[in-house]
Amino acid sequence: MKLIGRYLSLVLWFGIRGGWIYYVVLGAYAALVATGIWLLSRPGWLPIMGGLVVLLDGLTLVLLGLHHWLNRTLRQEGR
């Protein structure tokens, strides 16, 4: 629990405008990793394949969403 508090204080310390998106990305990342690890620990080949799909495709979609949001934010600020 102390580790989560340390990460949240680090994000708040940076003072990033629109910082809520980082909480969403961090939460989605944690949920996808936990789901992927849980699926990989299940017996059988189907959960293992599902876990790999969740880990690879899910995390890729999270990163693409963050990239899209950052590009839009930078264009609006005129940088």
mmCIF file of N, CA and C in Angstrom:
data_model
loop_
_atom_site.group_PDB
_atom_site.id
_atom_site.type_symbol
_atom_site.label_atom_id
_atom_site.label_comp_id
_atom_site.label_asym_id
_atom_site.label_seq_id
_atom_site.Cartn_x
_atom_site.Cartn_y
_atom_site.Cartn_z
ATOM 1 N N MET A 1 0.815 -1.190 0.000
ATOM 2 C CA MET A 1 0.000 0.000 0.000
ATOM 3 C C MET A 1 0.864 1.261 0.000
ATOM 4 N N LYS A 2 2.021 1.182 0.669
ATOM 5 C CA LYS A 2 2.906 2.339 0.701
ATOM 6 C C LYS A 2 3.443 2.647 -0.690
ATOM 7 N N LEU A 3 3.636 1.594 -1.498
ATOM 8 C CA LEU A 3 4.164 1.777 -2.843
ATOM 9 C C LEU A 3 3.172 2.545 -3.714
ATOM 10 N N ILE A 4 1.890 2.217 -3.597
ATOM 11 C CA ILE A 4 0.867 2.934 -4.373
ATOM 12 C C ILE A 4 0.828 4.396 -3.961
ATOM 13 N N GLY A 5 0.900 4.661 -2.659
ATOM 14 C CA GLY A 5 0.922 6.041 -2.180
ATOM 15 C C GLY A 5 2.133 6.800 -2.683
ATOM 16 N N ARG A 6 3.261 6.120 -2.792
ATOM 17 C CA ARG A 6 4.468 6.763 -3.293
ATOM 18 C C ARG A 6 4.307 7.155 -4.766
ATOM 19 N N TYR A 7 3.704 6.255 -5.572
ATOM 20 C CA TYR A 7 3.482 6.562 -6.981
ATOM 21 C C TYR A 7 2.497 7.716 -7.153
ATOM 22 N N LEU A 8 1.419 7.705 -6.380
ATOM 23 C CA LEU A 8 0.429 8.773 -6.498
ATOM 24 C C LEU A 8 1.021 10.119 -6.091
ATOM 25 N N SER A 9 1.826 10.142 -5.040
ATOM 26 C CA SER A 9 2.447 11.400 -4.635
ATOM 27 C C SER A 9 3.436 11.884 -5.691
ATOM 28 N N LEU A 10 4.107 10.953 -6.381
ATOM 29 C CA LEU A 10 5.030 11.338 -7.450
ATOM 30 C C LEU A 10 4.277 12.005 -8.595
ATOM 31 N N VAL A 11 3.128 11.438 -8.987
ATOM 32 C CA VAL A 11 2.340 12.025 -10.071
ATOM 33 C C VAL A 11 1.811 13.392 -9.655
ATOM 34 N N LEU A 12 1.361 13.523 -8.411
ATOM 35 C CA LEU A 12 0.861 14.815 -7.941
ATOM 36 C C LEU A 12 1.987 15.838 -7.833
ATOM 37 N N TRP A 13 3.198 15.389 -7.504
ATOM 38 C CA TRP A 13 4.327 16.295 -7.381
ATOM 39 C C TRP A 13 4.668 16.930 -8.719
ATOM 40 N N PHE A 14 4.542 16.169 -9.814
ATOM 41 C CA PHE A 14 4.830 16.716 -11.129
ATOM 42 C C PHE A 14 3.842 17.810 -11.509
ATOM 43 N N GLY A 15 2.623 17.769 -10.973
ATOM 44 C CA GLY A 15 1.643 18.810 -11.236
ATOM 45 C C GLY A 15 1.226 18.873 -12.695
ATOM 46 N N ILE A 16 1.063 17.750 -13.330
ATOM 47 C CA ILE A 16 0.717 17.709 -14.743
ATOM 48 C C ILE A 16 -0.733 18.120 -14.918
ATOM 49 N N ARG A 17 -0.975 19.045 -15.838
ATOM 50 C CA ARG A 17 -2.335 19.459 -16.120
ATOM 51 C C ARG A 17 -3.066 18.317 -16.799
ATOM 52 N N GLY A 18 -4.285 18.050 -16.373
ATOM 53 C CA GLY A 18 -5.008 16.919 -16.919
ATOM 54 C C GLY A 18 -4.425 15.612 -16.415
ATOM 55 N N GLY A 19 -3.889 15.623 -15.209
ATOM 56 C CA GLY A 19 -3.204 14.466 -14.669
ATOM 57 C C GLY A 19 -4.106 13.273 -14.415
ATOM 58 N N TRP A 20 -5.411 13.457 -14.495
ATOM 59 C CA TRP A 20 -6.334 12.341 -14.268
ATOM 60 C C TRP A 20 -6.110 11.223 -15.277
ATOM 61 N N ILE A 21 -5.634 11.565 -16.473
ATOM 62 C CA ILE A 21 -5.422 10.539 -17.497
ATOM 63 C C ILE A 21 -4.343 9.554 -17.051
ATOM 64 N N TYR A 22 -3.375 10.034 -16.285
ATOM 65 C CA TYR A 22 -2.326 9.143 -15.812
ATOM 66 C C TYR A 22 -2.867 8.143 -14.795
ATOM 67 N N TYR A 23 -3.840 8.586 -13.982
ATOM 68 C CA TYR A 23 -4.483 7.658 -13.052
ATOM 69 C C TYR A 23 -5.271 6.599 -13.811
ATOM 70 N N VAL A 24 -5.931 7.003 -14.878
ATOM 71 C CA VAL A 24 -6.695 6.052 -15.693
ATOM 72 C C VAL A 24 -5.752 5.050 -16.353
ATOM 73 N N VAL A 25 -4.661 5.534 -16.921
ATOM 74 C CA VAL A 25 -3.698 4.655 -17.580
ATOM 75 C C VAL A 25 -3.049 3.717 -16.569
ATOM 76 N N LEU A 26 -2.677 4.232 -15.405
ATOM 77 C CA LEU A 26 -2.073 3.402 -14.375
ATOM 78 C C LEU A 26 -3.052 2.336 -13.882
ATOM 79 N N GLY A 27 -4.312 2.707 -13.686
ATOM 80 C CA GLY A 27 -5.319 1.744 -13.262
ATOM 81 C C GLY A 27 -5.592 0.687 -14.319
ATOM 82 N N ALA A 28 -5.694 1.117 -15.581
ATOM 83 C CA ALA A 28 -5.926 0.167 -16.668
ATOM 84 C C ALA A 28 -4.738 -0.772 -16.826
ATOM 85 N N TYR A 29 -3.546 -0.237 -16.703
ATOM 86 C CA TYR A 29 -2.339 -1.065 -16.797
ATOM 87 C C TYR A 29 -2.311 -2.106 -15.685
ATOM 88 N N ALA A 30 -2.589 -1.688 -14.454
ATOM 89 C CA ALA A 30 -2.584 -2.620 -13.323
ATOM 90 C C ALA A 30 -3.652 -3.696 -13.493
ATOM 91 N N ALA A 31 -4.831 -3.302 -13.961
ATOM 92 C CA ALA A 31 -5.917 -4.281 -14.150
ATOM 93 C C ALA A 31 -5.567 -5.276 -15.250
ATOM 94 N N LEU A 32 -4.987 -4.806 -16.342
ATOM 95 C CA LEU A 32 -4.615 -5.710 -17.432
ATOM 96 C C LEU A 32 -3.505 -6.675 -17.026
ATOM 97 N N VAL A 33 -2.515 -6.183 -16.313
ATOM 98 C CA VAL A 33 -1.422 -7.059 -15.877
ATOM 99 C C VAL A 33 -1.946 -8.097 -14.888
ATOM 100 N N ALA A 34 -2.784 -7.668 -13.956
ATOM 101 C CA ALA A 34 -3.339 -8.617 -12.988
ATOM 102 C C ALA A 34 -4.193 -9.672 -13.680
ATOM 103 N N THR A 35 -5.015 -9.248 -14.636
ATOM 104 C CA THR A 35 -5.844 -10.204 -15.376
ATOM 105 C C THR A 35 -4.991 -11.162 -16.197
ATOM 106 N N GLY A 36 -3.980 -10.628 -16.862
ATOM 107 C CA GLY A 36 -3.104 -11.467 -17.668
ATOM 108 C C GLY A 36 -2.350 -12.489 -16.826
ATOM 109 N N ILE A 37 -1.846 -12.064 -15.675
ATOM 110 C CA ILE A 37 -1.133 -12.992 -14.801
ATOM 111 C C ILE A 37 -2.081 -14.045 -14.244
ATOM 112 N N TRP A 38 -3.285 -13.633 -13.885
ATOM 113 C CA TRP A 38 -4.268 -14.598 -13.382
ATOM 114 C C TRP A 38 -4.600 -15.642 -14.459
ATOM 115 N N LEU A 39 -4.795 -15.181 -15.693
ATOM 116 C CA LEU A 39 -5.089 -16.122 -16.770
ATOM 117 C C LEU A 39 -3.910 -17.043 -17.058
ATOM 118 N N LEU A 40 -2.705 -16.516 -16.992
ATOM 119 C CA LEU A 40 -1.532 -17.356 -17.237
ATOM 120 C C LEU A 40 -1.343 -18.415 -16.153
ATOM 121 N N SER A 41 -1.853 -18.163 -14.969
ATOM 122 C CA SER A 41 -1.692 -19.128 -13.879
ATOM 123 C C SER A 41 -2.752 -20.233 -13.896
ATOM 124 N N ARG A 42 -3.748 -20.110 -14.758
ATOM 125 C CA ARG A 42 -4.811 -21.118 -14.847
ATOM 126 C C ARG A 42 -4.323 -22.318 -15.663
ATOM 127 N N PRO A 43 -4.818 -23.517 -15.352
ATOM 128 C CA PRO A 43 -4.410 -24.690 -16.134
ATOM 129 C C PRO A 43 -5.083 -24.719 -17.506
ATOM 130 N N GLY A 44 -4.418 -25.296 -18.463
ATOM 131 C CA GLY A 44 -4.961 -25.422 -19.813
ATOM 132 C C GLY A 44 -4.333 -24.433 -20.767
ATOM 133 N N TRP A 45 -4.522 -24.680 -22.045
ATOM 134 C CA TRP A 45 -3.898 -23.820 -23.046
ATOM 135 C C TRP A 45 -4.749 -22.607 -23.392
ATOM 136 N N LEU A 46 -6.070 -22.704 -23.262
ATOM 137 C CA LEU A 46 -6.934 -21.571 -23.620
ATOM 138 C C LEU A 46 -6.747 -20.370 -22.686
ATOM 139 N N PRO A 47 -6.715 -20.554 -21.356
ATOM 140 C CA PRO A 47 -6.439 -19.391 -20.502
ATOM 141 C C PRO A 47 -5.057 -18.795 -20.734
ATOM 142 N N ILE A 48 -4.086 -19.652 -21.063
ATOM 143 C CA ILE A 48 -2.735 -19.131 -21.331
ATOM 144 C C ILE A 48 -2.747 -18.261 -22.578
ATOM 145 N N MET A 49 -3.436 -18.704 -23.613
ATOM 146 C CA MET A 49 -3.534 -17.890 -24.833
ATOM 147 C C MET A 49 -4.300 -16.586 -24.547
ATOM 148 N N GLY A 50 -5.363 -16.704 -23.756
ATOM 149 C CA GLY A 50 -6.116 -15.498 -23.378
ATOM 150 C C GLY A 50 -5.258 -14.533 -22.582
ATOM 151 N N GLY A 51 -4.439 -15.057 -21.672
ATOM 152 C CA GLY A 51 -3.550 -14.196 -20.896
ATOM 153 C C GLY A 51 -2.532 -13.485 -21.762
ATOM 154 N N LEU A 52 -1.996 -14.190 -22.745
ATOM 155 C CA LEU A 52 -1.042 -13.547 -23.655
ATOM 156 C C LEU A 52 -1.713 -12.461 -24.491
ATOM 157 N N VAL A 53 -2.928 -12.725 -24.946
ATOM 158 C CA VAL A 53 -3.663 -11.720 -25.729
ATOM 159 C C VAL A 53 -3.951 -10.495 -24.876
ATOM 160 N N VAL A 54 -4.383 -10.724 -23.635
ATOM 161 C CA VAL A 54 -4.673 -9.596 -22.742
ATOM 162 C C VAL A 54 -3.413 -8.784 -22.489
ATOM 163 N N LEU A 55 -2.315 -9.459 -22.218
ATOM 164 C CA LEU A 55 -1.087 -8.728 -21.921
ATOM 165 C C LEU A 55 -0.564 -7.959 -23.127
ATOM 166 N N LEU A 56 -0.536 -8.580 -24.290
ATOM 167 C CA LEU A 56 0.040 -7.918 -25.464
ATOM 168 C C LEU A 56 -0.904 -6.886 -26.083
ATOM 169 N N ASP A 57 -2.110 -7.311 -26.398
ATOM 170 C CA ASP A 57 -3.035 -6.408 -27.085
ATOM 171 C C ASP A 57 -3.605 -5.347 -26.153
ATOM 172 N N GLY A 58 -3.928 -5.741 -24.933
ATOM 173 C CA GLY A 58 -4.507 -4.780 -23.988
ATOM 174 C C GLY A 58 -3.536 -3.672 -23.640
ATOM 175 N N LEU A 59 -2.307 -4.030 -23.362
ATOM 176 C CA LEU A 59 -1.320 -3.005 -23.017
ATOM 177 C C LEU A 59 -0.983 -2.126 -24.219
ATOM 178 N N THR A 60 -1.008 -2.711 -25.408
ATOM 179 C CA THR A 60 -0.785 -1.912 -26.613
ATOM 180 C C THR A 60 -1.894 -0.879 -26.788
ATOM 181 N N LEU A 61 -3.127 -1.277 -26.557
ATOM 182 C CA LEU A 61 -4.250 -0.334 -26.673
ATOM 183 C C LEU A 61 -4.169 0.776 -25.629
ATOM 184 N N VAL A 62 -3.736 0.457 -24.426
ATOM 185 C CA VAL A 62 -3.577 1.482 -23.390
ATOM 186 C C VAL A 62 -2.523 2.498 -23.815
ATOM 187 N N LEU A 63 -1.400 2.023 -24.331
ATOM 188 C CA LEU A 63 -0.345 2.935 -24.769
ATOM 189 C C LEU A 63 -0.764 3.763 -25.974
ATOM 190 N N LEU A 64 -1.506 3.174 -26.900
ATOM 191 C CA LEU A 64 -1.997 3.942 -28.048
ATOM 192 C C LEU A 64 -2.979 5.018 -27.611
ATOM 193 N N GLY A 65 -3.817 4.695 -26.651
ATOM 194 C CA GLY A 65 -4.747 5.696 -26.123
ATOM 195 C C GLY A 65 -4.024 6.843 -25.451
ATOM 196 N N LEU A 66 -2.994 6.549 -24.694
ATOM 197 C CA LEU A 66 -2.200 7.601 -24.057
ATOM 198 C C LEU A 66 -1.492 8.454 -25.105
ATOM 199 N N HIS A 67 -0.947 7.824 -26.135
ATOM 200 C CA HIS A 67 -0.280 8.555 -27.208
ATOM 201 C C HIS A 67 -1.259 9.492 -27.928
ATOM 202 N N HIS A 68 -2.456 9.005 -28.202
ATOM 203 C CA HIS A 68 -3.473 9.834 -28.859
ATOM 204 C C HIS A 68 -3.835 11.024 -27.982
ATOM 205 N N TRP A 69 -4.001 10.800 -26.692
ATOM 206 C CA TRP A 69 -4.364 11.885 -25.787
ATOM 207 C C TRP A 69 -3.254 12.924 -25.702
ATOM 208 N N LEU A 70 -1.990 12.467 -25.626
ATOM 209 C CA LEU A 70 -0.872 13.408 -25.553
ATOM 210 C C LEU A 70 -0.750 14.232 -26.830
ATOM 211 N N ASN A 71 -0.936 13.610 -27.994
ATOM 212 C CA ASN A 71 -0.878 14.355 -29.249
ATOM 213 C C ASN A 71 -1.967 15.411 -29.313
ATOM 214 N N ARG A 72 -3.178 15.056 -28.913
ATOM 215 C CA ARG A 72 -4.281 16.006 -28.934
ATOM 216 C C ARG A 72 -4.029 17.161 -27.977
ATOM 217 N N THR A 73 -3.493 16.857 -26.787
ATOM 218 C CA THR A 73 -3.219 17.889 -25.797
ATOM 219 C C THR A 73 -2.144 18.848 -26.297
ATOM 220 N N LEU A 74 -1.098 18.318 -26.924
ATOM 221 C CA LEU A 74 -0.033 19.183 -27.414
ATOM 222 C C LEU A 74 -0.507 20.052 -28.564
ATOM 223 N N ARG A 75 -1.371 19.506 -29.439
ATOM 224 C CA ARG A 75 -1.897 20.307 -30.541
ATOM 225 C C ARG A 75 -2.779 21.438 -30.030
ATOM 226 N N GLN A 76 -3.549 21.218 -28.967
ATOM 227 C CA GLN A 76 -4.426 22.235 -28.425
ATOM 228 C C GLN A 76 -3.619 23.355 -27.760
ATOM 229 N N GLU A 77 -2.469 23.013 -27.202
ATOM 230 C CA GLU A 77 -1.633 24.021 -26.554
ATOM 231 C C GLU A 77 -0.795 24.791 -27.567
ATOM 232 N N GLY A 78 -0.754 24.327 -28.822
ATOM 233 C CA GLY A 78 -0.033 25.035 -29.868
ATOM 234 C C GLY A 78 1.465 24.810 -29.852
ATOM 235 N N ARG A 79 1.890 23.673 -29.362
ATOM 236 C CA ARG A 79 3.336 23.396 -29.338
ATOM 237 C C ARG A 79 3.780 22.740 -30.601
#
